[in-house]
Short mmCIF file of C-alpha atoms and ligand atoms in Angstrom, two decimals:
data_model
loop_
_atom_site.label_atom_id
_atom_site.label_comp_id
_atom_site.label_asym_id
_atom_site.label_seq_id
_atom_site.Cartn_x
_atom_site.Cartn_y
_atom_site.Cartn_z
CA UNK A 50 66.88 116.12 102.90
CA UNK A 51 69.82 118.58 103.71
CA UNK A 52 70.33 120.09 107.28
CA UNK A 53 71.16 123.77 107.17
CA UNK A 54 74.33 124.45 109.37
CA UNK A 55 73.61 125.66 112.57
CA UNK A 56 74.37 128.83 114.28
CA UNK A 57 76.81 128.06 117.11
CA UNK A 58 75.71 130.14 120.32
CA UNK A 59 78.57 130.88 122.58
CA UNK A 60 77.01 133.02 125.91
CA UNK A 61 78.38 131.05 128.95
CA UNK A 62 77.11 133.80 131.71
CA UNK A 63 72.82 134.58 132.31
CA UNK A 64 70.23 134.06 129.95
CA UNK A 65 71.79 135.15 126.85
CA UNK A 66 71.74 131.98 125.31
CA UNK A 67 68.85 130.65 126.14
CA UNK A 68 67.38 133.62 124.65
CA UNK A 69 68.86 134.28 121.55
CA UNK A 70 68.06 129.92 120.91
CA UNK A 71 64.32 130.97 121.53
CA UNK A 72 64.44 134.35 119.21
CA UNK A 73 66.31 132.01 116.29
CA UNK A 74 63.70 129.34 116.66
CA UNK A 75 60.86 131.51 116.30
CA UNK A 76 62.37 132.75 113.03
CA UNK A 77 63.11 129.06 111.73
CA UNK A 78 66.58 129.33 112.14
CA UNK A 79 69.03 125.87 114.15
CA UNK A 80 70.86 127.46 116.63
CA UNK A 81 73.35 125.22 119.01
CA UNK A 82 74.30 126.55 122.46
CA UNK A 83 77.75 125.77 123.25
CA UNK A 84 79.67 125.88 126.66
CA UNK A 85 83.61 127.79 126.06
CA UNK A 86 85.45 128.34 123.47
CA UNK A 87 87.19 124.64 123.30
CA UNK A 88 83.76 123.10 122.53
CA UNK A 89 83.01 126.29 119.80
CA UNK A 90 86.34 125.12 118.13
CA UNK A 91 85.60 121.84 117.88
CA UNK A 92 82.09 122.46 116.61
CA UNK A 93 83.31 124.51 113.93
CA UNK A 94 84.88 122.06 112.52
CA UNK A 95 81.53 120.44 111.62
CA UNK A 96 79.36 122.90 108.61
CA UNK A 97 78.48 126.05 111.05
CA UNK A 98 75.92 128.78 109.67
CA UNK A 99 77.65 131.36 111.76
CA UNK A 100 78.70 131.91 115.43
CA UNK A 101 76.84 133.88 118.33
CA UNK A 102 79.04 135.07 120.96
CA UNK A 103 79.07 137.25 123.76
CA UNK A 104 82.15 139.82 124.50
CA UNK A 105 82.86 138.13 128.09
CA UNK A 106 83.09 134.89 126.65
CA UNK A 107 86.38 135.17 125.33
CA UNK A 108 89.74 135.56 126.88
CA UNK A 109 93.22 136.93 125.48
CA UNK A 110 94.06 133.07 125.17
CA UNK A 111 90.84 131.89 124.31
CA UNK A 112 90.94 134.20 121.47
CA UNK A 113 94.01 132.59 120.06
CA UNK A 114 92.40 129.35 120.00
CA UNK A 115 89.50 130.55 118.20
CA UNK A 116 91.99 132.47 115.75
CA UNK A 117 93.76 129.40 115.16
CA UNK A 118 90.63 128.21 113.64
CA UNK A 119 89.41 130.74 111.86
CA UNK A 120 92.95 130.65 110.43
CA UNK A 121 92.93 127.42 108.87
CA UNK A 122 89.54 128.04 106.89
CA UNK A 123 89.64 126.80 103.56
CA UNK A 124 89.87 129.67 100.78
CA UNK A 125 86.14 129.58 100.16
CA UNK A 126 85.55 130.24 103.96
CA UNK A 127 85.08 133.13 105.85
CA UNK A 128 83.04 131.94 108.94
CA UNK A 129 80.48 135.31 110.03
CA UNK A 130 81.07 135.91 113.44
CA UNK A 131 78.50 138.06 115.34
CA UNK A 132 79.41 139.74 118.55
CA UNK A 133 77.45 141.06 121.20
CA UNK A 134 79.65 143.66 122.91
CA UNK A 135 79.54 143.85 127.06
CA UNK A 136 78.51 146.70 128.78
CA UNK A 137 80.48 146.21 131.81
CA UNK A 138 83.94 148.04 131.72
CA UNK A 139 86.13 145.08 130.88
CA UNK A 140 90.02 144.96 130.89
CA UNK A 141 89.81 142.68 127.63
CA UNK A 142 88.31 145.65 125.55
CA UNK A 143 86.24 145.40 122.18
CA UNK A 144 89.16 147.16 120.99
CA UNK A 145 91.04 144.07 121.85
CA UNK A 146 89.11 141.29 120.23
CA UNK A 147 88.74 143.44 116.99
CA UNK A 148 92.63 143.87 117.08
CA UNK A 149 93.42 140.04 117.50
CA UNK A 150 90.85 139.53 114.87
CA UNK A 151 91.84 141.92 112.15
CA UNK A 152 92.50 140.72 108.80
CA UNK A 153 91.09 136.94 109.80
CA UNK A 154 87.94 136.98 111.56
CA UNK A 155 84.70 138.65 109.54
CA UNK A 156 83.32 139.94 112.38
CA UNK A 157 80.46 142.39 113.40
CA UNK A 158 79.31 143.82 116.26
CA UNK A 159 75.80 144.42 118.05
CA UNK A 160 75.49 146.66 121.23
CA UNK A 161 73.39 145.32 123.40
CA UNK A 162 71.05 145.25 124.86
CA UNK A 163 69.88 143.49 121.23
CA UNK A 164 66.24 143.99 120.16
CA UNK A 165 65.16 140.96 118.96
CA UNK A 166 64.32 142.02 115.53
CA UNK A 167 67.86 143.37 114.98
CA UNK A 168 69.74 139.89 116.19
CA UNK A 169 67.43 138.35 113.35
CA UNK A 170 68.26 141.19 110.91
CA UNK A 171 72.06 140.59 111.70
CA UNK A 172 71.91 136.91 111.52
CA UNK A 173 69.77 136.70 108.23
CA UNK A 174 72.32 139.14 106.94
CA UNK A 175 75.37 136.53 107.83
CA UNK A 176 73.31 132.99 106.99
CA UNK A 177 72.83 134.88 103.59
CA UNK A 178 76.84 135.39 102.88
CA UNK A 179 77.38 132.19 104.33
CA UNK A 180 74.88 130.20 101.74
CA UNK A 181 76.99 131.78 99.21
CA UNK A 182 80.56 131.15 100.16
CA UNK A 183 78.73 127.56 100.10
CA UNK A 184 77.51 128.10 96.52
CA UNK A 185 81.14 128.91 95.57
CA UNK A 186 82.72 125.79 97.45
CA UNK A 187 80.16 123.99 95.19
CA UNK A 188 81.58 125.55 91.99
CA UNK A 189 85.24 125.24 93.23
CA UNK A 190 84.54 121.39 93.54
CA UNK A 191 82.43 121.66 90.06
CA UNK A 192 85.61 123.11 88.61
CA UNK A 193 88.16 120.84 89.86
CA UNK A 194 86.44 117.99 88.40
CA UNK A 195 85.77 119.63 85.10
CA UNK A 196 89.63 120.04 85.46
CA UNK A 197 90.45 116.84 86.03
CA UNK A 198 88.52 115.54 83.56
CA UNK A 199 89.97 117.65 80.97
CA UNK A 200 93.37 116.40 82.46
CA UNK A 201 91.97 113.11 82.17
CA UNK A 202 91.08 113.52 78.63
CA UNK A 203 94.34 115.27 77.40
CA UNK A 204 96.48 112.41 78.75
CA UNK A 205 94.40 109.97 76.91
CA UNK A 206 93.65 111.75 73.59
CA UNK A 207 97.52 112.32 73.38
CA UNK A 208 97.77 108.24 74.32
CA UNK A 209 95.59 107.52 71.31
CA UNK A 210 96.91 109.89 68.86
CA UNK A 211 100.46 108.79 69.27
CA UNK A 212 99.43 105.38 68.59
CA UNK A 213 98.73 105.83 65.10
CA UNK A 214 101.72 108.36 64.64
CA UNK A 215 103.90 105.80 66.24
CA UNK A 216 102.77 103.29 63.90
CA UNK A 217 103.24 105.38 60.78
CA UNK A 218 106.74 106.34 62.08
CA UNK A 219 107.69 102.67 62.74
CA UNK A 220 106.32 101.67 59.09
CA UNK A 221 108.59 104.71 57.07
CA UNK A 222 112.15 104.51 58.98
CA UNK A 223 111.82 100.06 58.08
CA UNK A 224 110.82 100.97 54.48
CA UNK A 225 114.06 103.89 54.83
CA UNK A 226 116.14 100.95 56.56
CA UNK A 227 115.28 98.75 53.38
CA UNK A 228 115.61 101.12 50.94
CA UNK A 229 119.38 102.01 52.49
CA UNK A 230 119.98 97.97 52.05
CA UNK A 231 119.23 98.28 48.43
CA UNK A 232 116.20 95.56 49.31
CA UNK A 233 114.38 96.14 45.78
CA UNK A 234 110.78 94.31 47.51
CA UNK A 235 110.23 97.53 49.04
CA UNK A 236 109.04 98.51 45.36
CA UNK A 237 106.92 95.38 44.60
CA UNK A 238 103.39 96.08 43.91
CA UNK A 239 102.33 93.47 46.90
CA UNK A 240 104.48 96.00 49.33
CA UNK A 241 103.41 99.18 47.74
CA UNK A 242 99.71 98.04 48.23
CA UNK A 243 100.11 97.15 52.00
CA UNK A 244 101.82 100.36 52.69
CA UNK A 245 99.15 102.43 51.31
CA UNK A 246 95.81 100.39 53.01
CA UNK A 247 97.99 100.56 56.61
CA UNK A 248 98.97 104.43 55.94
CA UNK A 249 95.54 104.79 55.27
CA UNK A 250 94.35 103.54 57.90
CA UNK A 251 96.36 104.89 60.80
CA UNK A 252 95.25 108.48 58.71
CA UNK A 253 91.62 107.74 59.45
CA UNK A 254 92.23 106.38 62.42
CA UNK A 255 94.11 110.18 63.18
CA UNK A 256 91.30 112.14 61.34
CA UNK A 257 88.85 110.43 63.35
CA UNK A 258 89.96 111.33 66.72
CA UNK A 259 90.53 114.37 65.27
CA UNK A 260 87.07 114.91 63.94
CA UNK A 261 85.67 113.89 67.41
CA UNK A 262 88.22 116.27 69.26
CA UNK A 263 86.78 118.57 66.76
CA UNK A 264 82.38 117.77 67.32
CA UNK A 265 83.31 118.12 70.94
CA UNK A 266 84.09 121.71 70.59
CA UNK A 267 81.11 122.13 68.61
CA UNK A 268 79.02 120.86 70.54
CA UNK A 269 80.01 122.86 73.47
CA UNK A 270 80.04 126.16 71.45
CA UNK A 271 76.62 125.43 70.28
CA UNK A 272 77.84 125.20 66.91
CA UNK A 273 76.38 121.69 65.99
CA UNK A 274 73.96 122.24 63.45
CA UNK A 275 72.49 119.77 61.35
CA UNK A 276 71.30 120.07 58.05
CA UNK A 277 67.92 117.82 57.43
CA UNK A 278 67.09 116.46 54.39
CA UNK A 279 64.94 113.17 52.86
CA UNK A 280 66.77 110.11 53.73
CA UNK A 281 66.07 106.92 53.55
CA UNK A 282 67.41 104.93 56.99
CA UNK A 283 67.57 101.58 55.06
CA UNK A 284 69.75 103.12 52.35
CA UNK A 285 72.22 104.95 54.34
CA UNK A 286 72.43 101.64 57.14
CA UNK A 287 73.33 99.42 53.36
CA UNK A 288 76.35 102.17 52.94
CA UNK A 289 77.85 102.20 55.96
CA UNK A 290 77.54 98.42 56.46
CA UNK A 291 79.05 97.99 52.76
CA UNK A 292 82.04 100.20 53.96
CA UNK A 293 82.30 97.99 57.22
CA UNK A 294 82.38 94.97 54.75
CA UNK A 295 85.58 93.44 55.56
CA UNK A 296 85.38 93.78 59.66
CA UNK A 297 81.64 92.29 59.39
CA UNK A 298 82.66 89.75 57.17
CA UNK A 299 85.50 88.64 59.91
CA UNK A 300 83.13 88.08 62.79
CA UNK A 301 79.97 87.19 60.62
CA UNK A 302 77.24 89.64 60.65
CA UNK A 303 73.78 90.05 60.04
CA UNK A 304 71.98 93.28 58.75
CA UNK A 305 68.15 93.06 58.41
CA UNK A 306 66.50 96.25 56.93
CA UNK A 307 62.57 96.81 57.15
CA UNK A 308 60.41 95.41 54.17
CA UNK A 309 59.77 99.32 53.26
CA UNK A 310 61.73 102.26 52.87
CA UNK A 311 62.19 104.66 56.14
CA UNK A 312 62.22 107.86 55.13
CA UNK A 313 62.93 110.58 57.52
CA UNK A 314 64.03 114.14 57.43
CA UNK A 315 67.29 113.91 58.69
CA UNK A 316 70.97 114.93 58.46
CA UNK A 317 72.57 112.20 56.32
CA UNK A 318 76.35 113.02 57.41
CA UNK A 319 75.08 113.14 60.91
CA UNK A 320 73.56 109.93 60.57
CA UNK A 321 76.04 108.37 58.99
CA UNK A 322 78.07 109.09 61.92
CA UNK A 323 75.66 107.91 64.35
CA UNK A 324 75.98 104.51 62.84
CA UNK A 325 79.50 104.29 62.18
CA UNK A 326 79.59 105.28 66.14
CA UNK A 327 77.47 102.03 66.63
CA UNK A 328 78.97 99.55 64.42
CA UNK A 329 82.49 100.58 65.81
CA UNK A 330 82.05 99.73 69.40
CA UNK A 331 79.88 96.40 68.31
CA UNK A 332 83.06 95.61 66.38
CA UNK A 333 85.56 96.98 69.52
CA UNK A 334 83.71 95.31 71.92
CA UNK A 335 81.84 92.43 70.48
CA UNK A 336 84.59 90.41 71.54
CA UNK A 337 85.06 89.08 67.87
CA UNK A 338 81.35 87.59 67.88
CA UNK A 339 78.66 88.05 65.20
CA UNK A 340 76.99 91.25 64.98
CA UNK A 341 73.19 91.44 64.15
CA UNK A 342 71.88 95.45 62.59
CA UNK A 343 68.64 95.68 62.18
CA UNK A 344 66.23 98.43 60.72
CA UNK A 345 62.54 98.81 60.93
CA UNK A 346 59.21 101.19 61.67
CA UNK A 347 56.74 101.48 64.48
CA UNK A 348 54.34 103.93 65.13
CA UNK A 349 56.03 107.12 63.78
CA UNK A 350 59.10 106.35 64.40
CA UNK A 351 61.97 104.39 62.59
CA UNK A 352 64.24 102.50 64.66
CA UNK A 353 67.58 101.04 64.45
CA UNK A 354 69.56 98.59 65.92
CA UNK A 355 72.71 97.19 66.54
CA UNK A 356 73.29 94.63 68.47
CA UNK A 357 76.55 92.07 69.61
CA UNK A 358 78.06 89.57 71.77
CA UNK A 359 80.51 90.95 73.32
CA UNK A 360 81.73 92.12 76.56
CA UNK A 361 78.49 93.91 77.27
CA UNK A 362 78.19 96.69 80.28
CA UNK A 363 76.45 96.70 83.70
CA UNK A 364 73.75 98.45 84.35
CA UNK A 365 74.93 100.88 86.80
CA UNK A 366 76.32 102.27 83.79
CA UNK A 367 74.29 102.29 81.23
CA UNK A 368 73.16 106.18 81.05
CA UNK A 369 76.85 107.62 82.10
CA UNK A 370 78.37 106.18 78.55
CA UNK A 371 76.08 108.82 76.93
CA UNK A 372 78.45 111.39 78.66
CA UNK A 373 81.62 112.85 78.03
CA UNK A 374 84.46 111.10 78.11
CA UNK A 375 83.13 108.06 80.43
CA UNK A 376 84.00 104.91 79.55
CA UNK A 377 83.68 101.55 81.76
CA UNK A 378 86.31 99.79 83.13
CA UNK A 379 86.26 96.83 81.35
CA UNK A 380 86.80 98.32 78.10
CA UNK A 381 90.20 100.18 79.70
CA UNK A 382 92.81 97.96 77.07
CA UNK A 383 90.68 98.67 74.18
CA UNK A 384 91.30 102.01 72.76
CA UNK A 385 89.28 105.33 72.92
CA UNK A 386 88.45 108.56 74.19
CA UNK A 387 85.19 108.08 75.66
CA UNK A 388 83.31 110.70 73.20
CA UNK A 389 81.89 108.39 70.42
CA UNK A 390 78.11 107.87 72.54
CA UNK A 391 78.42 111.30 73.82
CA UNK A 392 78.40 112.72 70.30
CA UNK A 393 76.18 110.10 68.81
CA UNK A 394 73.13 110.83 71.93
CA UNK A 395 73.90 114.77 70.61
CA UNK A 396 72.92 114.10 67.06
CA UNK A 397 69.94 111.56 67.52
CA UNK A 398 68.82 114.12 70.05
CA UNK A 399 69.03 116.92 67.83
CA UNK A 400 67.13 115.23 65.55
CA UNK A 401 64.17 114.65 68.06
CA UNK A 402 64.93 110.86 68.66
CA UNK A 403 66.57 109.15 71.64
CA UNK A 404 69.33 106.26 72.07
CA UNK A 405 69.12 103.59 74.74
CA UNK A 406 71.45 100.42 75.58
CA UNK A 407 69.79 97.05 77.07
CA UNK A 408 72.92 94.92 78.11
CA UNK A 409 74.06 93.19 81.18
CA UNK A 410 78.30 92.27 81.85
CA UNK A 411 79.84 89.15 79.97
CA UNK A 412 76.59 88.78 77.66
CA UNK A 413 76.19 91.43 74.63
CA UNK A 414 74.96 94.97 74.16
CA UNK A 415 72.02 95.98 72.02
CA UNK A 416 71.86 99.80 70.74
CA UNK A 417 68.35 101.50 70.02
CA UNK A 418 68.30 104.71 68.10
CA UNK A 419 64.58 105.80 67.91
CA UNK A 420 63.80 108.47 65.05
CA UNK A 421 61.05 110.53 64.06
CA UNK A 422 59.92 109.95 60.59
CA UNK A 423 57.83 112.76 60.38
CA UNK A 424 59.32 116.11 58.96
CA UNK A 425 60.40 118.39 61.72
CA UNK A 426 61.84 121.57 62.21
CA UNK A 427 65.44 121.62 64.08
CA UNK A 428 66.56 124.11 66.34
CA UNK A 429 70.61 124.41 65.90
CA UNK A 430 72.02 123.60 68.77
N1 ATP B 776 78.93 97.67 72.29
C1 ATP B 776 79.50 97.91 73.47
N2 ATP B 776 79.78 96.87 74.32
C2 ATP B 776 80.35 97.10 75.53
N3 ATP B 776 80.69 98.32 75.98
C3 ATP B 776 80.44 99.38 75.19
C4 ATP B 776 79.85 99.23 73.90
N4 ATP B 776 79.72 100.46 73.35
C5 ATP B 776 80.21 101.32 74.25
N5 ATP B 776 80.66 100.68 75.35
C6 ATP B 776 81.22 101.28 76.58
O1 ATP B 776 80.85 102.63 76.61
C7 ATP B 776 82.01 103.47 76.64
C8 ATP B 776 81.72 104.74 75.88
O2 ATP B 776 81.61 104.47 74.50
P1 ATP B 776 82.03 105.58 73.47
O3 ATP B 776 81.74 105.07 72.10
O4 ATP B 776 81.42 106.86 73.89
O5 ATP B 776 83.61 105.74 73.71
P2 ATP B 776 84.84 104.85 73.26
O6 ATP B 776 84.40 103.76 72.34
O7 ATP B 776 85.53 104.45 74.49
O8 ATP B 776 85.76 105.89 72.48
P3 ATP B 776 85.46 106.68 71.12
O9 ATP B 776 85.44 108.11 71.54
O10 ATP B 776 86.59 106.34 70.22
O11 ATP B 776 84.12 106.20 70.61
C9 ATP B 776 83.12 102.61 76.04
O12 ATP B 776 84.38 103.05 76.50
C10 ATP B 776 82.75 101.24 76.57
O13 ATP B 776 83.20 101.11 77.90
MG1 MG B 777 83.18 104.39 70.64
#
C-alpha cells in the first residue's frame, strides 16, 4: 500500500491549524501540523503533498531558509505552496514574501478568512499538480533506465561485433604476412579450406548479431510479422539439428521426435529461429555436456524441448531472460547480447504458444516451447 504525501500545515499562532487538519480530514486528505519553519524544512525533505502556511508564520530570515529549500528541488519539483494572507497590518508585507519568492516558490494566495470549501478547492487544485510532477519523476526514472540500458547494450553489441571483425582482421594481415614471405602453403588446398569455414563463420557469427540488432527494431516498430504456413515441427527440428551436426556430435546429443508428424500452421523461418535460439544457448551454456531435443503432442498442442547440462540458472531469474537484453551473471564470459530469448518468447508468442525454463544453478536447463497445432489466424504484431 502507498502513503500519499502529506500536506505540511505551518500556522504556529490560534486555531488555524487545528482547523484546517479537521477541514482536510473530513475531505480524506493527511495533513501534518508543524511547529516553525526549521521543522517545515526538514519535513520537506521527506515526499510532501503541498504546504499550508499562514502569512505571520514567516520571517525575512525564516523565508530564506525556506527558499533555500525550495531552491534545491530536483527539476521535476515544484513544491505548491498555499498561503493564507494576514489581515493584521504587518511590517513583513505579502508584497514581501511574494518578492523573496519570485521565480522559485509556486505559490498562491487565499484571503482569509478561508471558507472551508475554498481551502479544499485550493488544495485539491495543488495535490492534483503535485500527483503529476510525481508521474513525470516516474517517467524521468523510466527514461534513465531505458537509457542506460541502451548504453548498456551499445557497449556490448560493439564488444561482440568487434570480436568477429578482430578475428577476420587477425586471419588476412598473417595470410598478407605469408604471402610477403613468399610461404607458398598459404595456397594449399588444406589452408584455402580452413580460411574459408573460419571466414565463414566469423560472417555468420556478424550477420547474426546483425539480424538480431535488426528483429529488435522490428519488434519494437511493430513490424514483426509472421507468415504461417503447414509445417511439420518434426521436420523442421531434423533440419536445424542436421545443420548443428558437428557441435552436437562434439558433446553427444540426443534428438527424439514424436512417433507422428506435428503439423502446425506456423512461420517456418520464424521457427527455425526459435530453435536455433534454443540449441545455441544449450550448446553456450551446456557446459560441453550432452544435449537431449525432444518433440512430441499433447492435447492440442505440440511441444518442444531442449534440454542440457550445463550451467543452468536460478530461479529468481527465470522470467527476466525472456526480456531485453538481460542476461545472468554467470553467463558474463560467454558471449552475447542478451536478445536471443527475448526474440524467441516474441515469435512463439505471436504464434499463440508460450516458452518456459525449469532449471536450478550448477544442474541443467530444460526449454519448453508449447504450440498450437490448430490453424489460427495471426494478428501482425
Ligand atoms: N541453456 C541455458 N543455460 C543457462 N543459462 C541460459 C541458457 N539459456 C539462456 N541462459 C541465460 O539467459 C540469458 C539470456 O539468453 P539469451 O539467449 O536471450 O541471450 P544471450 O545468449 O546472452 O545472447 P544472444 O542475444 O546472442 O542470444 C543468457 O545470457 C544466459 O544468462
Ligand atoms: Mg542466446
Amino acid at each position: 500500500m502507498t502513503i500519499d504525501p502529506p500536506v505540511l500545515i505551518l500556522a504556529p499562532i490560534g486555531q488555524d491549524a487545528k482547523l484546517s487538519m479537521q477541514v482536510l480530514a473530513e475531505a480524506g486528505i493527511t495533513g501534518v501540523i508543524v511547529k516553525s519553519i526549521n521543522e517545515l524544512c526538514e519535513k520537506m525533505q521527506q515526499p510532501t503533498a503541498c504546504i499550508l502556511l499562514t502569512e505571520e508564520s514567516i520571517t525575512r530570515e525564516s523565508s530564506g531558509w525556506l527558499k533555500e529549500v525550495l531552491n534545491s528541488q530536483e527539476t521535476w519539483s515544484d513544491l505548491p505552496i498555499i498561503l493564507m494572507t494576514s489581515q493584521r497590518e504587518r511590517y513583513f508585507t505579502t508584497q514581501h514574501i511574494l518578492e523573496i519568492f519570485s521565480g522559485i516558490g509556486n505559490i498562491s494566495l487565499l484571503e482569509r478568512p478561508v471558507r472551508t470549501v475554498t481551502l479544499v478547492a485550493a488544495i485539491s487544485v495543488a495535490l492534483r499538480a503535485r500527483h503529476r510532477q510525481y508521474q513525470v519523476r516516474e517517467l524521468l526514472v523510466d527514461q534513465q533506465t531505458a537509457l542506460r540500458q541502451r548504453d548498456d547494450f551499445l557497449s556490448m553489441a560493439s564488444h561482440e561485433l568487434k570480436t568477429p571483425l578482430t578475428s577476420l582482421k587477425l586471419q588476412a594481415q598473417m595470410r598478407k604476412r605469408a604471402i610477403e614471405r613468399g610461404d607458398a602453403s598459404v595456397y594449399s588446398h588444406e589452408k584455402v579450406d580452413s580460411l574459408i569455414h573460419s571466414t565463414e563463420k566469423q560472417v555468420d557469427r556478424l550477420s547474426h548479431l546483425v539480424d538480431e540488432m535488426l528483429d529488435i527494431t522490428r519488434i519494437r516498430n511493430g513490424k514483426l510479422s509472421i507468415h504461417p504456413e503447414r509445417v511439420d515441427l518434426n521436420v523442421l527440428a531434423r533440419e536445424v539439428f542436421d545443420s548443428f551436426a558437428t557441435q552436437f556430435q562434439g558433446v553427444g546429443s540426443r534428438l527424439e521426435l514424436s512417433p507422428a508428424a506435428l503439423f502446425g500452421f506456423w512461420d517456418r523461418f520464424r521457427l527455425e529461429q526459435v530453435i536455433t535460439n534454443l540449441f545455441t544457448n544449450a550448446l553456450k551454456y551446456g557446459g560441453g555436456q550432452p544435449i537431449e531435443i525432444k518433440t512430441y503432442a499433447k492435447a492440442d498442442y505440440a511441444y518442444f524441448e531442449v534440454k542440457d547440462h550445463g550451467i543452468g540458472i536460478d530461479s529468481e531469474h527465470h522470467s527476466r531472460i525472456f526480456y531485453r537484453f538481460e542476461r545472468v551473471a554467470e553467463s558474463r564470459n560467454i558471449g552475447g547480447l542478451g536478445l536471443g530469448l527475448y526474440i524467441t518468447r516474441q515469435i512463439v508468442e505471436s504464434h499463440h504458444g508460450t516458452i518456459r525454463v525449469e532449471s536450478e544453478l550448477g544442474r541443467g536447463s530444460r526449454f519448453i516451447v508449447k504450440l498450437p497445432l490448430k490453424e489460427k489466424v495471426y494478428d501482425h504484431f
